[in-house]
């Protein structure tokens, strides 16, 4: 019988435990201690044809990328990198990729859309435009970064103010094109800064009515008011993305005129709310 020769220092997959039983966010809405909220019920979505992400393509956009040689993760079907300073392997996107698409193979973890193809985009405004032109209706993009602003005192943030990337006008217009014109689903992090996105200072710029048709996500089990504006009605947000909005949003506040510093989103301790969208998309 033929045997597989593994690189020096590696163990065969059979030597790794199966951690799927610890992924309580895959289960139903009943909380599992010590967590305060339940899961996304992905296990039920898996019973539906296509519910495991078959014939689906997801692109993860971060400032680092998952290990493309990881035994439990797919190799990228698409890769868009900075031409001279490409992203390096990092734990953040490796964790994101695992939550999204780690394989159903009896070891490691099991992704919510474990059968999907997974691509990577090194985060950047120009590369987001490139990505928009290469994707098609039904594709999904996960943006796991925030923009860091030095201060937004009008909302009580004196330093290190993390805002959704959609707060930047160029990114907002690009996402609007992706969602409204091309039918691409966009899921992005929104609450690392613990800032009320419905604050009067933003002039409605980030409310559900005026924002682009994008799913905002976060990983806090007890979020502050306004920090998870799209989460309670995710199905409506996804439905909203089907129709085009012809009205222009309110004027963007002056603090977004500068190009901020991109930072990755902190990995949630229990990413149940953040990933509710994935289970819904798996059903499509």
Short mmCIF file of C-alpha atoms in Angstrom, two decimals:
data_model
loop_
_atom_site.label_atom_id
_atom_site.label_comp_id
_atom_site.label_asym_id
_atom_site.label_seq_id
_atom_site.Cartn_x
_atom_site.Cartn_y
_atom_site.Cartn_z
CA UNK A 1 0.00 0.00 0.00
CA UNK A 2 1.36 3.41 -0.95
CA UNK A 3 2.09 5.87 1.85
CA UNK A 4 2.22 9.67 1.77
CA UNK A 5 5.54 11.29 2.60
CA UNK A 6 4.95 14.42 4.69
CA UNK A 7 7.53 17.22 4.93
CA UNK A 8 9.97 17.07 7.81
CA UNK A 9 8.33 18.26 11.03
CA UNK A 10 4.77 17.75 9.75
CA UNK A 11 2.25 15.27 10.98
CA UNK A 12 -0.20 13.42 8.83
CA UNK A 13 -3.77 14.86 9.01
CA UNK A 14 -4.95 11.81 10.93
CA UNK A 15 -2.75 12.92 13.83
CA UNK A 16 -4.68 16.18 14.31
CA UNK A 17 -7.78 16.33 16.54
CA UNK A 18 -11.21 17.30 15.22
CA UNK A 19 -12.21 20.56 16.91
CA UNK A 20 -15.61 20.92 15.24
CA UNK A 21 -17.36 20.08 18.52
CA UNK A 22 -15.94 23.27 20.02
CA UNK A 23 -17.41 25.45 17.26
CA UNK A 24 -20.64 26.18 19.07
CA UNK A 25 -21.36 29.10 16.73
CA UNK A 26 -22.28 26.50 14.12
CA UNK A 27 -25.26 25.42 16.24
CA UNK A 28 -28.71 26.92 16.84
CA UNK A 29 -29.80 30.02 18.72
CA UNK A 30 -29.67 28.51 22.21
CA UNK A 31 -26.54 29.84 23.98
CA UNK A 32 -23.86 27.36 24.97
CA UNK A 33 -22.02 28.35 28.17
CA UNK A 34 -20.01 30.45 28.68
CA UNK A 35 -21.36 32.44 25.69
CA UNK A 36 -24.37 34.74 25.98
CA UNK A 37 -25.68 34.30 22.45
CA UNK A 38 -26.30 31.24 20.35
CA UNK A 39 -25.06 30.25 16.95
CA UNK A 40 -26.03 30.74 13.33
CA UNK A 41 -27.49 27.24 12.85
CA UNK A 42 -25.12 26.44 10.02
CA UNK A 43 -25.64 22.75 10.69
CA UNK A 44 -29.20 23.12 9.38
CA UNK A 45 -28.06 25.12 6.34
CA UNK A 46 -25.71 22.26 5.49
CA UNK A 47 -28.73 19.99 4.92
CA UNK A 48 -29.93 22.17 2.04
CA UNK A 49 -28.45 21.56 -1.45
CA UNK A 50 -25.63 24.05 -1.83
CA UNK A 51 -25.71 24.80 1.89
CA UNK A 52 -22.07 23.92 2.38
CA UNK A 53 -20.92 26.49 -0.16
CA UNK A 54 -20.84 24.28 -3.22
CA UNK A 55 -20.34 26.29 -6.45
CA UNK A 56 -19.69 29.37 -4.31
CA UNK A 57 -16.76 31.78 -4.40
CA UNK A 58 -15.71 33.89 -1.42
CA UNK A 59 -12.86 36.40 -1.32
CA UNK A 60 -11.25 37.32 1.99
CA UNK A 61 -9.63 40.75 2.07
CA UNK A 62 -7.20 41.44 4.89
CA UNK A 63 -3.75 42.93 5.54
CA UNK A 64 -2.28 39.45 5.86
CA UNK A 65 -3.28 36.17 4.21
CA UNK A 66 -3.94 32.65 5.38
CA UNK A 67 -1.26 30.02 4.99
CA UNK A 68 -1.80 28.69 1.49
CA UNK A 69 -0.12 25.44 2.53
CA UNK A 70 -2.39 24.94 5.55
CA UNK A 71 -3.63 21.34 5.62
CA UNK A 72 -7.15 22.34 6.62
CA UNK A 73 -7.61 25.28 4.24
CA UNK A 74 -8.01 25.53 0.46
CA UNK A 75 -5.47 27.11 -1.83
CA UNK A 76 -6.68 30.44 -3.28
CA UNK A 77 -8.57 30.34 -6.55
CA UNK A 78 -7.86 34.08 -6.89
CA UNK A 79 -5.06 36.22 -5.47
CA UNK A 80 -4.74 40.00 -5.79
CA UNK A 81 -1.62 41.37 -4.10
CA UNK A 82 0.21 44.66 -3.84
CA UNK A 83 2.61 44.63 -6.81
CA UNK A 84 5.78 45.38 -4.82
CA UNK A 85 4.87 44.77 -1.18
CA UNK A 86 2.63 41.70 -1.06
CA UNK A 87 0.87 40.63 2.11
CA UNK A 88 2.51 38.02 4.27
CA UNK A 89 1.06 35.00 6.05
CA UNK A 90 -0.68 36.00 9.26
CA UNK A 91 -2.84 34.52 11.97
CA UNK A 92 -5.74 36.93 11.44
CA UNK A 93 -6.71 35.90 7.93
CA UNK A 94 -5.83 32.30 8.71
CA UNK A 95 -8.49 32.46 11.43
CA UNK A 96 -10.95 34.20 9.09
CA UNK A 97 -10.35 31.65 6.34
CA UNK A 98 -10.84 28.83 8.82
CA UNK A 99 -14.19 30.18 10.02
CA UNK A 100 -15.32 30.61 6.43
CA UNK A 101 -13.92 27.63 4.57
CA UNK A 102 -11.88 25.12 6.58
CA UNK A 103 -12.54 21.75 5.03
CA UNK A 104 -14.84 18.97 6.19
CA UNK A 105 -12.15 16.33 6.53
CA UNK A 106 -12.35 14.84 10.01
CA UNK A 107 -9.61 16.98 11.57
CA UNK A 108 -9.09 20.59 12.56
CA UNK A 109 -12.13 22.86 12.26
CA UNK A 110 -15.08 22.89 9.86
CA UNK A 111 -15.90 26.07 7.94
CA UNK A 112 -19.38 27.47 7.62
CA UNK A 113 -19.08 27.27 3.83
CA UNK A 114 -16.58 24.44 3.80
CA UNK A 115 -17.02 23.56 0.12
CA UNK A 116 -16.55 27.08 -1.23
CA UNK A 117 -13.67 28.30 -3.33
CA UNK A 118 -11.70 30.91 -1.43
CA UNK A 119 -9.75 33.86 -2.83
CA UNK A 120 -7.56 36.52 -1.27
CA UNK A 121 -7.17 40.25 -1.82
CA UNK A 122 -4.45 42.24 -0.09
CA UNK A 123 -6.51 45.15 1.24
CA UNK A 124 -6.22 48.43 -0.67
CA UNK A 125 -8.60 50.84 -2.38
CA UNK A 126 -7.09 50.33 -5.83
CA UNK A 127 -7.12 46.55 -5.42
CA UNK A 128 -10.75 46.65 -4.32
CA UNK A 129 -11.54 48.27 -7.67
CA UNK A 130 -9.58 45.54 -9.45
CA UNK A 131 -11.49 42.91 -7.51
CA UNK A 132 -14.83 44.47 -8.39
CA UNK A 133 -14.07 44.05 -12.08
CA UNK A 134 -13.09 40.40 -11.70
CA UNK A 135 -16.08 39.19 -9.69
CA UNK A 136 -19.64 38.47 -10.77
CA UNK A 137 -23.12 38.32 -9.29
CA UNK A 138 -23.42 36.00 -6.32
CA UNK A 139 -19.77 36.22 -5.27
CA UNK A 140 -19.06 37.15 -1.66
CA UNK A 141 -16.34 39.47 -0.33
CA UNK A 142 -15.30 39.51 3.34
CA UNK A 143 -13.45 42.69 4.34
CA UNK A 144 -11.75 42.06 7.67
CA UNK A 145 -10.12 45.44 8.22
CA UNK A 146 -11.03 48.80 9.72
CA UNK A 147 -9.67 52.27 9.02
CA UNK A 148 -7.90 53.92 11.93
CA UNK A 149 -8.51 57.63 12.47
CA UNK A 150 -6.55 59.64 15.06
CA UNK A 151 -9.64 61.18 16.67
CA UNK A 152 -13.35 61.78 16.12
CA UNK A 153 -14.16 63.88 19.20
CA UNK A 154 -17.69 64.60 17.99
CA UNK A 155 -18.63 61.01 18.91
CA UNK A 156 -16.50 60.81 22.03
CA UNK A 157 -13.49 59.07 20.48
CA UNK A 158 -10.28 60.83 21.44
CA UNK A 159 -7.74 58.43 19.94
CA UNK A 160 -7.46 55.22 17.91
CA UNK A 161 -10.90 55.55 16.33
CA UNK A 162 -11.63 52.44 14.28
CA UNK A 163 -14.28 52.95 11.63
CA UNK A 164 -15.78 50.69 8.94
CA UNK A 165 -13.90 51.01 5.66
CA UNK A 166 -17.15 52.23 4.09
CA UNK A 167 -16.62 55.49 6.01
CA UNK A 168 -14.12 56.36 3.29
CA UNK A 169 -15.79 57.86 0.20
CA UNK A 170 -13.72 55.95 -2.37
CA UNK A 171 -14.35 52.62 -0.67
CA UNK A 172 -18.03 53.45 -0.25
CA UNK A 173 -18.48 54.18 -3.95
CA UNK A 174 -16.64 51.00 -4.91
CA UNK A 175 -18.77 48.87 -2.60
CA UNK A 176 -21.90 50.54 -3.97
CA UNK A 177 -20.80 49.58 -7.48
CA UNK A 178 -20.11 46.00 -6.39
CA UNK A 179 -23.41 45.49 -4.58
CA UNK A 180 -25.82 47.59 -6.62
CA UNK A 181 -24.46 47.22 -10.12
CA UNK A 182 -22.82 43.79 -10.06
CA UNK A 183 -24.82 41.87 -7.45
CA UNK A 184 -21.80 41.01 -5.28
CA UNK A 185 -22.38 40.42 -1.57
CA UNK A 186 -20.07 42.40 0.73
CA UNK A 187 -19.59 41.63 4.42
CA UNK A 188 -17.39 43.94 6.44
CA UNK A 189 -16.32 44.48 10.03
CA UNK A 190 -17.84 47.50 11.73
CA UNK A 191 -17.58 47.64 15.52
CA UNK A 192 -13.95 47.43 16.59
CA UNK A 193 -14.04 51.12 17.47
CA UNK A 194 -17.11 50.74 19.72
CA UNK A 195 -18.48 53.87 18.04
CA UNK A 196 -22.17 54.59 17.65
CA UNK A 197 -22.56 54.66 13.87
CA UNK A 198 -26.00 56.25 14.25
CA UNK A 199 -24.57 59.29 16.07
CA UNK A 200 -25.94 62.62 14.84
CA UNK A 201 -22.45 63.74 13.78
CA UNK A 202 -22.45 61.23 10.93
CA UNK A 203 -25.58 62.86 9.49
CA UNK A 204 -27.15 59.50 8.66
CA UNK A 205 -24.18 58.51 6.50
CA UNK A 206 -23.91 55.07 8.07
CA UNK A 207 -27.55 54.29 8.75
CA UNK A 208 -29.13 51.32 6.99
CA UNK A 209 -31.23 53.60 4.78
CA UNK A 210 -28.31 55.63 3.44
CA UNK A 211 -25.44 53.17 3.59
CA UNK A 212 -24.47 50.92 0.71
CA UNK A 213 -26.26 47.54 0.68
CA UNK A 214 -23.60 45.85 2.77
CA UNK A 215 -23.76 43.57 5.79
CA UNK A 216 -21.95 45.15 8.74
CA UNK A 217 -20.67 42.63 11.27
CA UNK A 218 -18.98 42.52 14.63
CA UNK A 219 -18.12 40.00 17.30
CA UNK A 220 -19.25 41.58 20.56
CA UNK A 221 -21.84 39.68 22.54
CA UNK A 222 -23.00 42.90 24.21
CA UNK A 223 -22.55 45.61 21.56
CA UNK A 224 -23.15 49.26 22.22
CA UNK A 225 -26.17 50.94 20.56
CA UNK A 226 -25.60 51.55 16.87
CA UNK A 227 -22.56 49.30 16.59
CA UNK A 228 -24.40 46.41 14.96
CA UNK A 229 -27.01 48.22 12.94
CA UNK A 230 -27.35 45.59 10.23
CA UNK A 231 -27.18 42.48 12.36
CA UNK A 232 -30.73 42.25 13.77
CA UNK A 233 -32.21 42.30 10.26
CA UNK A 234 -29.59 40.54 8.18
CA UNK A 235 -32.11 38.92 5.86
CA UNK A 236 -33.56 42.32 5.02
CA UNK A 237 -30.10 43.70 4.35
CA UNK A 238 -29.31 40.87 1.96
CA UNK A 239 -32.64 41.40 0.22
CA UNK A 240 -31.99 45.13 0.10
CA UNK A 241 -28.79 44.46 -1.82
CA UNK A 242 -30.80 43.18 -4.77
CA UNK A 243 -32.29 46.58 -5.59
CA UNK A 244 -30.33 49.61 -6.77
CA UNK A 245 -30.43 52.84 -4.79
CA UNK A 246 -30.58 55.93 -6.97
CA UNK A 247 -30.55 58.58 -4.24
CA UNK A 248 -27.23 59.95 -3.00
CA UNK A 249 -26.32 59.52 0.67
CA UNK A 250 -25.76 62.50 2.98
CA UNK A 251 -22.52 64.41 2.69
CA UNK A 252 -19.60 62.54 4.17
CA UNK A 253 -18.14 64.20 7.30
CA UNK A 254 -14.83 65.99 6.88
CA UNK A 255 -12.94 63.45 8.98
CA UNK A 256 -13.17 60.97 6.11
CA UNK A 257 -11.49 63.24 3.58
CA UNK A 258 -8.06 61.93 4.54
CA UNK A 259 -6.80 58.47 3.70
CA UNK A 260 -6.75 56.63 7.04
CA UNK A 261 -4.55 53.81 8.17
CA UNK A 262 -5.96 50.32 7.48
CA UNK A 263 -5.92 47.93 10.41
CA UNK A 264 -7.14 44.41 10.69
CA UNK A 265 -10.25 43.64 12.71
CA UNK A 266 -9.76 41.91 16.01
CA UNK A 267 -10.79 38.28 15.92
CA UNK A 268 -14.04 37.87 17.88
CA UNK A 269 -14.07 35.62 20.91
CA UNK A 270 -17.34 34.06 19.78
CA UNK A 271 -18.08 35.08 16.18
CA UNK A 272 -21.71 34.08 16.13
CA UNK A 273 -23.35 37.35 15.14
CA UNK A 274 -20.51 38.26 12.81
CA UNK A 275 -21.08 35.17 10.73
CA UNK A 276 -24.86 35.01 10.60
CA UNK A 277 -24.60 36.25 7.02
CA UNK A 278 -22.53 33.26 5.93
CA UNK A 279 -25.19 30.75 6.86
CA UNK A 280 -27.78 32.74 4.96
CA UNK A 281 -25.57 32.99 1.91
CA UNK A 282 -24.92 29.26 2.02
CA UNK A 283 -28.63 28.72 1.50
CA UNK A 284 -28.62 30.73 -1.72
#
